[in-house]
XYZ file of N, CA and C in Angstrom:
699
model
N -42.089 -57.402 1.302
C -41.749 -57.675 -0.096
C -42.131 -56.470 -0.956
N -41.201 -56.004 -1.786
C -41.443 -54.829 -2.612
C -42.363 -55.162 -3.767
N -43.164 -54.150 -4.171
C -44.045 -54.332 -5.329
C -43.216 -54.336 -6.598
N -43.623 -55.100 -7.617
C -42.869 -55.110 -8.868
C -42.938 -53.753 -9.552
N -41.952 -53.478 -10.388
C -41.844 -52.209 -11.095
C -42.112 -52.444 -12.566
N -43.085 -51.703 -13.134
C -43.416 -51.855 -14.553
C -42.895 -50.640 -15.307
N -42.120 -50.863 -16.353
C -41.555 -49.769 -17.131
C -41.788 -50.020 -18.610
N -42.035 -48.941 -19.344
C -42.229 -49.033 -20.788
C -41.032 -48.397 -21.485
N -41.091 -48.322 -22.806
C -40.017 -47.686 -23.562
C -40.622 -46.903 -24.710
N -39.872 -45.919 -25.185
C -40.274 -45.072 -26.301
C -39.108 -44.926 -27.259
N -39.418 -44.777 -28.536
C -38.407 -44.449 -29.532
C -38.686 -43.024 -30.020
N -37.683 -42.158 -29.944
C -37.837 -40.776 -30.378
C -36.696 -40.419 -31.324
N -37.023 -39.818 -32.453
C -36.005 -39.390 -33.411
C -36.490 -38.127 -34.141
N -35.549 -37.195 -34.414
C -34.149 -37.186 -33.989
C -34.026 -36.814 -32.514
N -32.806 -36.872 -31.986
C -32.573 -36.584 -30.581
C -32.205 -35.125 -30.341
N -32.207 -34.326 -31.404
C -31.919 -32.894 -31.290
C -32.539 -32.190 -32.483
N -33.017 -30.949 -32.262
C -33.594 -30.164 -33.339
C -32.877 -28.822 -33.445
N -32.608 -28.399 -34.678
C -32.053 -27.079 -34.957
C -33.059 -26.325 -35.815
N -33.544 -25.208 -35.305
C -34.527 -24.405 -36.005
C -33.937 -23.037 -36.329
N -34.549 -22.348 -37.271
C -34.092 -21.018 -37.639
C -34.991 -20.426 -38.699
N -34.714 -19.197 -39.117
C -35.550 -18.551 -40.134
C -35.658 -19.364 -41.419
N -34.599 -20.077 -41.788
C -34.627 -20.879 -43.004
C -35.264 -22.246 -42.784
N -35.413 -22.648 -41.550
C -36.018 -23.949 -41.221
C -36.833 -23.786 -39.938
N -37.988 -23.131 -40.022
C -38.763 -22.850 -38.815
C -39.588 -24.019 -38.295
N -39.728 -25.071 -39.080
C -40.551 -26.213 -38.666
C -39.751 -27.501 -38.813
N -39.856 -28.363 -37.819
C -39.212 -29.673 -37.864
C -40.174 -30.706 -37.295
N -39.850 -31.977 -37.497
C -40.726 -33.066 -37.047
C -39.982 -34.010 -36.120
N -40.713 -34.523 -35.150
C -40.255 -35.611 -34.293
C -41.104 -36.838 -34.588
N -40.462 -37.993 -34.627
C -41.189 -39.255 -34.772
C -41.073 -40.001 -33.448
N -42.221 -40.242 -32.822
C -42.263 -40.920 -31.534
C -42.907 -42.275 -31.735
N -42.161 -43.330 -31.436
C -42.647 -44.687 -31.650
C -42.922 -45.422 -30.354
N -43.924 -46.278 -30.378
C -44.298 -47.085 -29.226
C -44.004 -48.552 -29.538
N -42.896 -49.093 -29.027
C -42.554 -50.493 -29.306
C -43.260 -51.489 -28.388
N -44.077 -50.968 -27.463
C -44.732 -51.842 -26.491
C -45.945 -52.543 -27.104
N -46.529 -53.461 -26.353
C -47.683 -54.226 -26.816
C -49.000 -53.644 -26.322
N -48.961 -52.424 -25.796
C -50.177 -51.757 -25.322
C -50.142 -50.299 -25.766
N -51.311 -49.722 -25.918
C -51.407 -48.303 -26.278
C -50.755 -47.446 -25.202
N -50.211 -46.301 -25.618
C -49.522 -45.425 -24.689
C -50.017 -43.990 -24.882
N -50.305 -43.302 -23.770
C -50.718 -41.898 -23.808
C -49.488 -41.026 -23.564
N -49.328 -39.979 -24.391
C -48.108 -39.174 -24.377
C -48.464 -37.687 -24.322
N -47.671 -36.935 -23.588
C -47.747 -35.479 -23.614
C -46.393 -34.930 -24.044
N -46.397 -33.947 -24.964
C -45.164 -33.308 -25.427
C -45.288 -31.810 -25.186
N -44.247 -31.205 -24.634
C -44.261 -29.770 -24.397
C -42.870 -29.192 -24.637
N -42.835 -27.886 -24.952
C -41.579 -27.176 -25.163
C -41.412 -26.152 -24.051
N -40.208 -26.074 -23.496
C -39.899 -25.078 -22.468
C -38.626 -24.350 -22.854
N -38.508 -23.099 -22.420
C -37.263 -22.361 -22.605
C -36.217 -22.935 -21.660
N -34.977 -23.008 -22.126
C -33.898 -23.643 -21.366
C -32.787 -22.629 -21.124
N -32.492 -22.375 -19.865
C -31.365 -21.517 -19.504
C -30.578 -22.208 -18.395
N -29.518 -21.582 -17.955
C -28.697 -22.141 -16.881
C -28.357 -21.046 -15.884
N -28.427 -21.388 -14.606
C -28.062 -20.476 -13.531
C -27.224 -21.235 -12.515
N -26.046 -20.707 -12.216
C -25.146 -21.357 -11.256
C -24.874 -22.805 -11.633
N -24.769 -23.061 -12.943
C -24.446 -24.398 -13.411
C -25.603 -25.363 -13.451
N -26.823 -24.900 -13.096
C -27.996 -25.770 -13.087
C -28.943 -25.388 -14.215
N -29.600 -26.388 -14.782
C -30.575 -26.143 -15.838
C -31.843 -25.533 -15.248
N -32.372 -24.533 -15.945
C -33.601 -23.862 -15.524
C -34.574 -23.890 -16.701
N -35.805 -24.341 -16.451
C -36.821 -24.448 -17.506
C -38.006 -23.547 -17.166
N -38.459 -22.791 -18.156
C -39.594 -21.893 -17.970
C -40.554 -22.032 -19.150
N -41.832 -21.777 -18.926
C -42.802 -21.861 -20.024
C -42.443 -20.885 -21.151
N -42.808 -21.235 -22.377
C -42.516 -20.370 -23.519
C -43.568 -20.565 -24.603
N -43.716 -19.507 -25.419
C -44.526 -19.585 -26.637
C -43.643 -19.336 -27.855
N -42.330 -19.301 -27.636
C -41.394 -19.094 -28.751
C -41.445 -20.255 -29.736
N -41.681 -21.446 -29.199
C -41.732 -22.668 -30.008
C -43.021 -23.399 -29.645
N -43.784 -23.766 -30.666
C -45.041 -24.473 -30.448
C -44.928 -25.913 -30.920
N -45.743 -26.777 -30.323
C -45.695 -28.199 -30.674
C -47.111 -28.704 -30.920
N -47.265 -29.569 -31.922
C -48.589 -30.062 -32.291
C -48.476 -31.474 -32.893
N -49.266 -32.434 -32.359
C -50.151 -32.325 -31.200
C -49.353 -32.359 -29.902
N -49.969 -31.907 -28.832
C -49.281 -31.890 -27.542
C -49.688 -33.060 -26.651
N -50.889 -33.591 -26.857
C -51.339 -34.780 -26.125
C -51.941 -35.754 -27.128
N -51.515 -37.004 -27.067
C -51.980 -37.972 -28.061
C -51.769 -39.386 -27.539
N -52.335 -40.340 -28.247
C -52.165 -41.752 -27.936
C -51.486 -42.451 -29.104
N -50.584 -43.356 -28.773
C -49.889 -44.135 -29.801
C -50.284 -45.600 -29.630
N -50.850 -46.222 -30.640
C -51.226 -47.637 -30.502
C -49.998 -48.519 -30.371
N -50.210 -49.723 -29.895
C -49.109 -50.685 -29.758
C -48.404 -50.855 -31.098
N -47.091 -50.712 -31.083
C -46.302 -50.872 -32.297
C -46.429 -49.728 -33.279
N -47.123 -48.645 -32.906
C -47.357 -47.535 -33.821
C -46.426 -46.369 -33.568
N -46.673 -45.280 -34.302
C -45.866 -44.092 -34.122
C -46.697 -42.837 -34.379
N -46.180 -41.706 -33.895
C -46.855 -40.418 -34.042
C -45.830 -39.387 -34.523
N -46.198 -38.606 -35.523
C -45.352 -37.506 -35.976
C -45.808 -36.234 -35.272
N -44.856 -35.545 -34.665
C -45.129 -34.319 -33.925
C -44.392 -33.169 -34.610
N -45.096 -32.070 -34.882
C -44.506 -30.906 -35.530
C -44.047 -29.902 -34.463
N -42.856 -29.349 -34.674
C -42.292 -28.343 -33.775
C -42.037 -27.090 -34.603
N -42.657 -25.965 -34.216
C -42.592 -24.761 -35.033
C -42.051 -23.557 -34.286
N -41.086 -22.869 -34.897
C -40.470 -21.677 -34.309
C -41.341 -20.452 -34.584
N -41.547 -19.645 -33.552
C -42.399 -18.456 -33.665
C -41.614 -17.151 -33.575
N -40.305 -17.225 -33.380
C -39.464 -16.028 -33.236
C -38.270 -16.137 -34.182
N -37.582 -15.032 -34.397
C -36.417 -15.029 -35.269
C -35.127 -15.284 -34.506
N -34.014 -15.308 -35.229
C -32.705 -15.493 -34.604
C -32.322 -14.236 -33.828
N -31.542 -14.415 -32.767
C -31.103 -13.315 -31.913
C -29.583 -13.204 -32.017
N -29.004 -12.253 -31.289
C -27.549 -12.122 -31.280
C -26.905 -13.279 -30.528
N -27.678 -13.960 -29.690
C -27.205 -15.120 -28.951
C -28.136 -16.293 -29.235
N -27.581 -17.476 -29.283
C -28.376 -18.670 -29.557
C -29.524 -18.811 -28.556
N -30.703 -19.148 -29.068
C -31.848 -19.466 -28.217
C -31.844 -20.974 -27.954
N -32.176 -21.367 -26.745
C -32.157 -22.796 -26.395
C -33.460 -23.189 -25.719
N -33.935 -24.375 -26.083
C -35.194 -24.910 -25.569
C -35.031 -26.420 -25.363
N -36.014 -26.997 -24.723
C -36.091 -28.460 -24.641
C -37.518 -28.917 -24.919
N -37.618 -30.004 -25.639
C -38.893 -30.695 -25.811
C -38.903 -31.845 -24.806
N -39.903 -31.879 -23.959
C -40.060 -32.984 -23.025
C -41.218 -33.860 -23.499
N -40.917 -35.133 -23.679
C -41.918 -36.133 -24.071
C -42.183 -36.996 -22.837
N -43.434 -36.964 -22.356
C -43.786 -37.665 -21.120
C -44.860 -38.708 -21.372
N -44.673 -39.847 -20.754
C -45.718 -40.869 -20.755
C -46.740 -40.528 -19.676
N -48.007 -40.553 -20.006
C -49.071 -40.254 -19.051
C -49.555 -41.539 -18.377
N -50.030 -41.438 -17.146
C -50.538 -42.636 -16.456
C -51.692 -43.246 -17.240
N -51.783 -44.550 -17.180
C -52.870 -45.239 -17.867
C -53.333 -46.425 -17.037
N -54.481 -46.928 -17.393
C -55.030 -48.059 -16.650
C -54.139 -49.284 -16.814
N -54.043 -50.052 -15.747
C -53.239 -51.262 -15.769
C -53.856 -52.296 -16.710
N -53.017 -52.936 -17.495
C -53.500 -53.909 -18.465
C -53.857 -55.233 -17.785
N -54.819 -55.978 -18.350
C -55.187 -57.278 -17.776
C -53.966 -58.187 -17.658
N -53.829 -58.817 -16.508
C -52.717 -59.732 -16.313
C -51.437 -59.056 -15.876
N -51.436 -57.702 -15.807
C -50.206 -57.007 -15.425
C -49.943 -57.123 -13.938
N -51.003 -57.271 -13.161
C -50.825 -57.422 -11.731
C -50.559 -56.096 -11.049
N -50.429 -56.160 -9.723
C -50.162 -54.960 -8.944
C -48.688 -54.595 -9.028
N -48.410 -53.339 -8.815
C -47.021 -52.896 -8.850
C -46.945 -51.421 -9.169
N -45.730 -50.905 -9.163
C -45.491 -49.501 -9.455
C -45.244 -49.311 -10.942
N -45.817 -48.257 -11.504
C -45.644 -47.962 -12.919
C -44.641 -46.823 -13.067
N -43.554 -47.052 -13.776
C -42.555 -46.029 -14.037
C -42.912 -45.298 -15.319
N -43.112 -43.986 -15.218
C -43.503 -43.190 -16.373
C -42.260 -42.565 -17.016
N -42.168 -42.675 -18.327
C -41.004 -42.194 -19.058
C -41.042 -40.682 -19.211
N -39.873 -40.068 -19.246
C -39.727 -38.641 -19.517
C -38.421 -38.449 -20.283
N -38.519 -37.983 -21.510
C -37.359 -37.807 -22.372
C -37.231 -36.330 -22.742
N -36.036 -35.769 -22.581
C -35.797 -34.368 -22.917
C -34.891 -34.244 -24.131
N -35.324 -33.468 -25.121
C -34.558 -33.285 -26.350
C -34.200 -31.813 -26.509
N -32.929 -31.479 -26.788
C -32.555 -30.075 -26.965
C -33.030 -29.517 -28.305
N -33.403 -28.244 -28.283
C -33.783 -27.500 -29.483
C -32.980 -26.204 -29.482
N -32.287 -25.925 -30.590
C -31.455 -24.730 -30.657
C -31.844 -23.867 -31.847
N -31.792 -22.551 -31.634
C -31.953 -21.571 -32.707
C -30.642 -20.795 -32.756
N -29.753 -21.092 -33.723
C -28.427 -20.479 -33.754
C -28.479 -18.958 -33.820
N -27.442 -18.324 -33.293
C -27.326 -16.875 -33.345
C -27.169 -16.417 -34.792
N -27.544 -15.177 -35.041
C -27.429 -14.634 -36.393
C -25.986 -14.631 -36.868
N -25.034 -14.403 -35.950
C -23.605 -14.415 -36.291
C -22.876 -15.257 -35.243
N -22.809 -16.592 -35.433
C -22.213 -17.477 -34.422
C -20.740 -17.164 -34.157
N -20.375 -17.149 -32.874
C -18.985 -16.945 -32.444
C -18.695 -17.964 -31.348
N -17.548 -18.652 -31.456
C -17.154 -19.600 -30.416
C -16.025 -19.016 -29.588
N -16.188 -19.019 -28.286
C -15.148 -18.524 -27.383
C -15.373 -19.165 -26.016
N -14.475 -20.064 -25.634
C -14.610 -20.738 -24.335
C -13.329 -20.572 -23.533
N -13.479 -20.590 -22.221
C -12.349 -20.509 -21.306
C -12.515 -21.582 -20.233
N -11.380 -22.100 -19.760
C -11.392 -23.131 -18.725
C -10.776 -22.580 -17.447
N -11.287 -23.019 -16.300
C -10.700 -22.696 -15.003
C -10.710 -23.942 -14.129
N -9.643 -24.152 -13.379
C -9.569 -25.256 -12.423
C -9.745 -24.668 -11.036
N -10.796 -25.127 -10.329
C -11.176 -24.526 -9.055
C -11.309 -25.581 -7.964
N -11.112 -25.174 -6.704
C -11.433 -26.092 -5.601
C -12.944 -26.326 -5.566
N -13.366 -27.563 -5.356
C -14.790 -27.880 -5.266
C -15.272 -27.678 -3.839
N -16.553 -27.345 -3.702
C -17.113 -27.052 -2.380
C -16.980 -28.243 -1.431
N -17.142 -29.454 -1.953
C -17.077 -30.639 -1.109
C -15.695 -31.255 -1.018
N -14.683 -30.532 -1.477
C -13.329 -31.073 -1.517
C -12.957 -31.496 -2.921
N -11.678 -31.585 -3.206
C -11.228 -31.936 -4.543
C -11.300 -30.732 -5.473
N -11.517 -31.010 -6.775
C -11.481 -29.942 -7.768
C -12.642 -30.074 -8.743
N -12.931 -28.964 -9.406
C -13.894 -28.965 -10.497
C -13.345 -28.112 -11.622
N -13.734 -28.482 -12.833
C -13.320 -27.773 -14.027
C -14.466 -26.875 -14.466
N -14.241 -25.572 -14.426
C -15.285 -24.624 -14.804
C -15.100 -24.237 -16.269
N -16.181 -24.415 -17.048
C -16.166 -24.016 -18.448
C -16.973 -22.736 -18.578
N -16.316 -21.659 -18.996
C -16.974 -20.373 -19.230
C -17.198 -20.225 -20.733
N -18.459 -20.200 -21.121
C -18.795 -20.091 -22.539
C -19.046 -18.624 -22.878
N -18.069 -17.982 -23.500
C -18.183 -16.565 -23.874
C -18.749 -16.399 -25.285
N -19.039 -17.500 -25.951
C -19.505 -17.435 -27.333
C -20.996 -17.204 -27.428
N -21.487 -17.245 -28.658
C -22.910 -16.998 -28.912
C -23.708 -18.281 -29.124
N -23.063 -19.428 -28.986
C -23.737 -20.713 -29.143
C -23.345 -21.669 -28.035
N -24.108 -22.750 -27.872
C -23.829 -23.717 -26.819
C -22.573 -24.520 -27.124
N -22.040 -25.139 -26.085
C -20.945 -26.101 -26.206
C -21.392 -27.387 -25.529
N -21.190 -28.512 -26.193
C -21.497 -29.813 -25.600
C -20.216 -30.624 -25.531
N -19.746 -30.880 -24.320
C -18.524 -31.660 -24.116
C -18.904 -33.134 -23.994
N -18.266 -33.976 -24.814
C -18.592 -35.404 -24.812
C -17.458 -36.273 -24.262
N -16.263 -35.714 -24.170
C -15.135 -36.490 -23.665
C -14.134 -35.539 -23.026
N -13.498 -36.002 -21.942
C -12.556 -35.156 -21.213
C -11.399 -36.006 -20.699
N -10.183 -35.514 -20.897
C -8.989 -36.180 -20.376
C -8.173 -35.147 -19.601
N -7.829 -35.494 -18.355
C -6.987 -34.639 -17.517
C -5.707 -35.409 -17.217
N -4.568 -34.802 -17.474
C -3.287 -35.472 -17.238
C -2.256 -34.466 -16.747
N -1.222 -34.968 -16.106
C -0.111 -34.106 -15.723
C 0.606 -33.655 -16.990
N 1.036 -32.420 -17.021
C 1.744 -31.939 -18.212
C 3.038 -32.719 -18.412
N 3.606 -33.210 -17.309
C 4.838 -33.983 -17.392
C 4.582 -35.428 -17.809
N 3.307 -35.808 -17.918
C 2.958 -37.178 -18.288
C 2.228 -37.873 -17.158
N 1.297 -38.724 -17.515
C 0.533 -39.454 -16.502
C -0.911 -39.006 -16.479
N -1.782 -39.865 -17.017
C -3.204 -39.534 -17.072
C -3.829 -39.647 -15.692
N -4.631 -38.638 -15.322
C -5.293 -38.621 -14.025
C -6.758 -39.006 -14.126
N -7.402 -38.626 -15.213
C -8.818 -38.950 -15.369
C -9.201 -38.901 -16.834
N -10.055 -39.852 -17.209
C -10.646 -39.884 -18.548
C -12.125 -40.211 -18.364
N -12.984 -39.383 -18.938
C -14.414 -39.624 -18.750
C -15.190 -39.241 -19.996
N -16.238 -40.023 -20.263
C -17.198 -39.697 -21.305
C -18.408 -39.055 -20.635
N -18.970 -38.059 -21.267
C -20.085 -37.334 -20.669
C -20.883 -36.644 -21.764
N -21.964 -36.022 -21.374
C -22.741 -35.177 -22.276
C -23.073 -33.927 -21.484
N -22.182 -32.958 -21.538
C -22.230 -31.786 -20.668
C -22.457 -30.541 -21.513
N -23.639 -29.926 -21.352
C -23.973 -28.721 -22.106
C -23.640 -27.471 -21.291
N -23.054 -26.489 -21.977
C -22.905 -25.151 -21.414
C -23.495 -24.192 -22.435
N -24.568 -23.524 -22.055
C -25.279 -22.661 -22.988
C -24.525 -21.360 -23.231
N -24.929 -20.659 -24.266
C -24.270 -19.407 -24.660
C -24.268 -18.411 -23.512
N -23.092 -17.848 -23.239
C -22.974 -16.843 -22.197
C -23.039 -17.371 -20.785
N -22.992 -18.693 -20.604
C -23.122 -19.294 -19.283
C -21.834 -20.005 -18.870
N -21.772 -20.355 -17.592
C -20.662 -21.128 -17.045
C -21.232 -22.335 -16.319
N -20.526 -23.445 -16.384
C -20.992 -24.653 -15.703
C -19.789 -25.496 -15.297
N -19.837 -26.078 -14.088
C -18.709 -26.876 -13.613
C -18.797 -28.331 -14.055
N -17.646 -28.945 -14.220
C -17.540 -30.381 -14.465
C -16.785 -30.981 -13.283
N -17.432 -31.818 -12.462
C -16.731 -32.418 -11.316
C -15.575 -33.298 -11.789
N -14.491 -33.254 -11.047
C -13.320 -34.079 -11.366
C -13.033 -35.022 -10.208
N -12.486 -36.182 -10.539
C -12.059 -37.155 -9.534
C -10.558 -37.351 -9.722
N -9.778 -36.480 -9.097
C -8.326 -36.508 -9.276
C -7.609 -37.028 -8.043
N -8.344 -37.597 -7.101
C -7.732 -38.040 -5.863
C -7.792 -36.938 -4.825
N -7.229 -37.183 -3.665
C -7.243 -36.204 -2.579
C -6.456 -34.963 -2.987
N -6.907 -33.769 -2.550
C -6.181 -32.555 -2.895
C -4.701 -32.624 -2.549
N -4.362 -33.319 -1.459
C -2.955 -33.407 -1.052
C -2.101 -34.157 -2.059
N -2.744 -34.953 -2.960
C -1.967 -35.730 -3.934
C -1.460 -34.876 -5.087
N -1.949 -33.649 -5.206
C -1.506 -32.733 -6.251
C -1.021 -31.450 -5.593
N 0.235 -31.143 -5.785
C 0.796 -29.935 -5.189
C 0.242 -28.695 -5.872
N 0.009 -27.623 -5.128
C -0.423 -26.380 -5.756
C 0.542 -25.954 -6.862
N -0.026 -25.409 -7.909
C 0.711 -24.928 -9.088
C 1.186 -26.052 -10.009
N 0.816 -27.320 -9.702
C 1.132 -28.406 -10.632
C 0.387 -28.166 -11.948
N 1.089 -28.164 -13.093
C 0.402 -27.937 -14.373
C -0.327 -29.191 -14.850
N -1.592 -29.030 -15.188
C -2.404 -30.128 -15.709
C -2.858 -29.798 -17.127
N -2.836 -30.810 -17.980
C -3.253 -30.644 -19.368
C -4.704 -31.098 -19.508
N -5.523 -30.246 -20.081
C -6.942 -30.529 -20.260
C -7.208 -30.720 -21.747
N -7.727 -31.903 -22.105
C -8.089 -32.194 -23.494
C -9.571 -32.553 -23.529
N -10.320 -31.847 -24.356
C -11.767 -32.064 -24.414
C -12.207 -32.249 -25.861
N -13.254 -33.052 -26.020
C -13.863 -33.286 -27.324
C -15.308 -32.819 -27.251
N -15.726 -32.051 -28.252
C -17.096 -31.542 -28.312
C -17.941 -32.448 -29.195
N -19.235 -32.170 -29.249
C -20.171 -32.960 -30.059
C -19.685 -33.044 -31.494
N -19.907 -34.207 -32.088
C -19.457 -34.423 -33.456
C -18.020 -34.877 -33.551
N -17.381 -35.143 -32.392
C -16.000 -35.611 -32.405
C -14.985 -34.518 -32.636
N -15.371 -33.255 -32.448
C -14.475 -32.133 -32.705
C -13.613 -31.883 -31.471
N -12.287 -32.044 -31.648
C -11.361 -31.831 -30.542
C -11.140 -30.337 -30.321
N -11.288 -29.907 -29.074
C -11.014 -28.518 -28.726
C -9.531 -28.333 -28.462
N -9.068 -27.116 -28.588
C -7.658 -26.843 -28.344
C -7.298 -27.183 -26.901
N -6.272 -28.013 -26.669
C -5.897 -28.351 -25.290
C -5.399 -27.121 -24.538
N -5.615 -27.139 -23.235
C -5.154 -26.044 -22.390
C -4.386 -26.623 -21.209
N -3.516 -25.804 -20.622
C -2.779 -26.193 -19.424
C -3.206 -25.271 -18.289
N -3.671 -25.874 -17.197
C -4.113 -25.130 -16.023
C -3.302 -25.581 -14.816
N -3.116 -24.685 -13.888
C -2.347 -25.023 -12.692
C -3.282 -25.332 -11.518
N -2.889 -26.313 -10.729
C -3.677 -26.710 -9.568
C -3.763 -25.532 -8.610
N -4.973 -25.144 -8.214
C -5.115 -23.989 -7.313
C -4.725 -24.351 -5.885
N -4.450 -23.326 -5.104
C -4.200 -23.524 -3.687
C -5.543 -23.788 -2.997
N -5.609 -24.840 -2.213
C -6.835 -25.199 -1.507
C -6.708 -24.775 -0.056
N -7.647 -23.961 0.456
C -7.586 -23.585 1.878
C -7.552 -24.809 2.777
N -6.821 -24.717 3.861
C -6.647 -25.871 4.753
C -7.985 -26.431 5.215
N -8.975 -25.576 5.447
C -10.289 -26.041 5.947
C -11.023 -26.877 4.922
N -10.668 -26.735 3.617
C -11.372 -27.469 2.557
C -10.713 -28.788 2.247
N -9.546 -29.066 2.851
C -8.851 -30.309 2.536
C -9.429 -31.484 3.304
């Protein structure tokens, strides 16, 4: 028989921070809706991407205070986040991670596994002269099928929240909601589920429609289905 699983919850607002020379300090409000005190650790890390994967490294560019604290049952804590560097030619990106720390089991809780919360919030420092420039590529995926590669040539991040892939001649192939970040100067793939590669002939034109954060529709593009090597089918 498996041990019961105990999980708590946290309220954090806002869910994103934008800092800059004109606004170097911002606040997070972290609330504890539970009926027991909660110990929390907050830290800031530099955020980059390599080969489509998120990479986090320690940083002193952004400081947070307090970094370790306790929130009483039903209470809240205000956390200050302060920028220590200026704007660059390319957007700076960070994440604030809010983690629940282990604590003693409460009376009557019984034995079981305790699930500790971890929430990541993006922090951006916009470029001194923001420029948007993105390109799309349709590529064979390593495990078969296809992936949509987004190349971000601009100076700021792109967050894709909705994607529709359809035949240019008509007929929707896939519609998905997501929260997909591509940082400035980086590329990242979006997996697609378009059926078996054999179901789409090479050079078939596909229409790509994407929506970015804030409901902003990006210019649609038409890409052709690539030739897939026989060994990858």
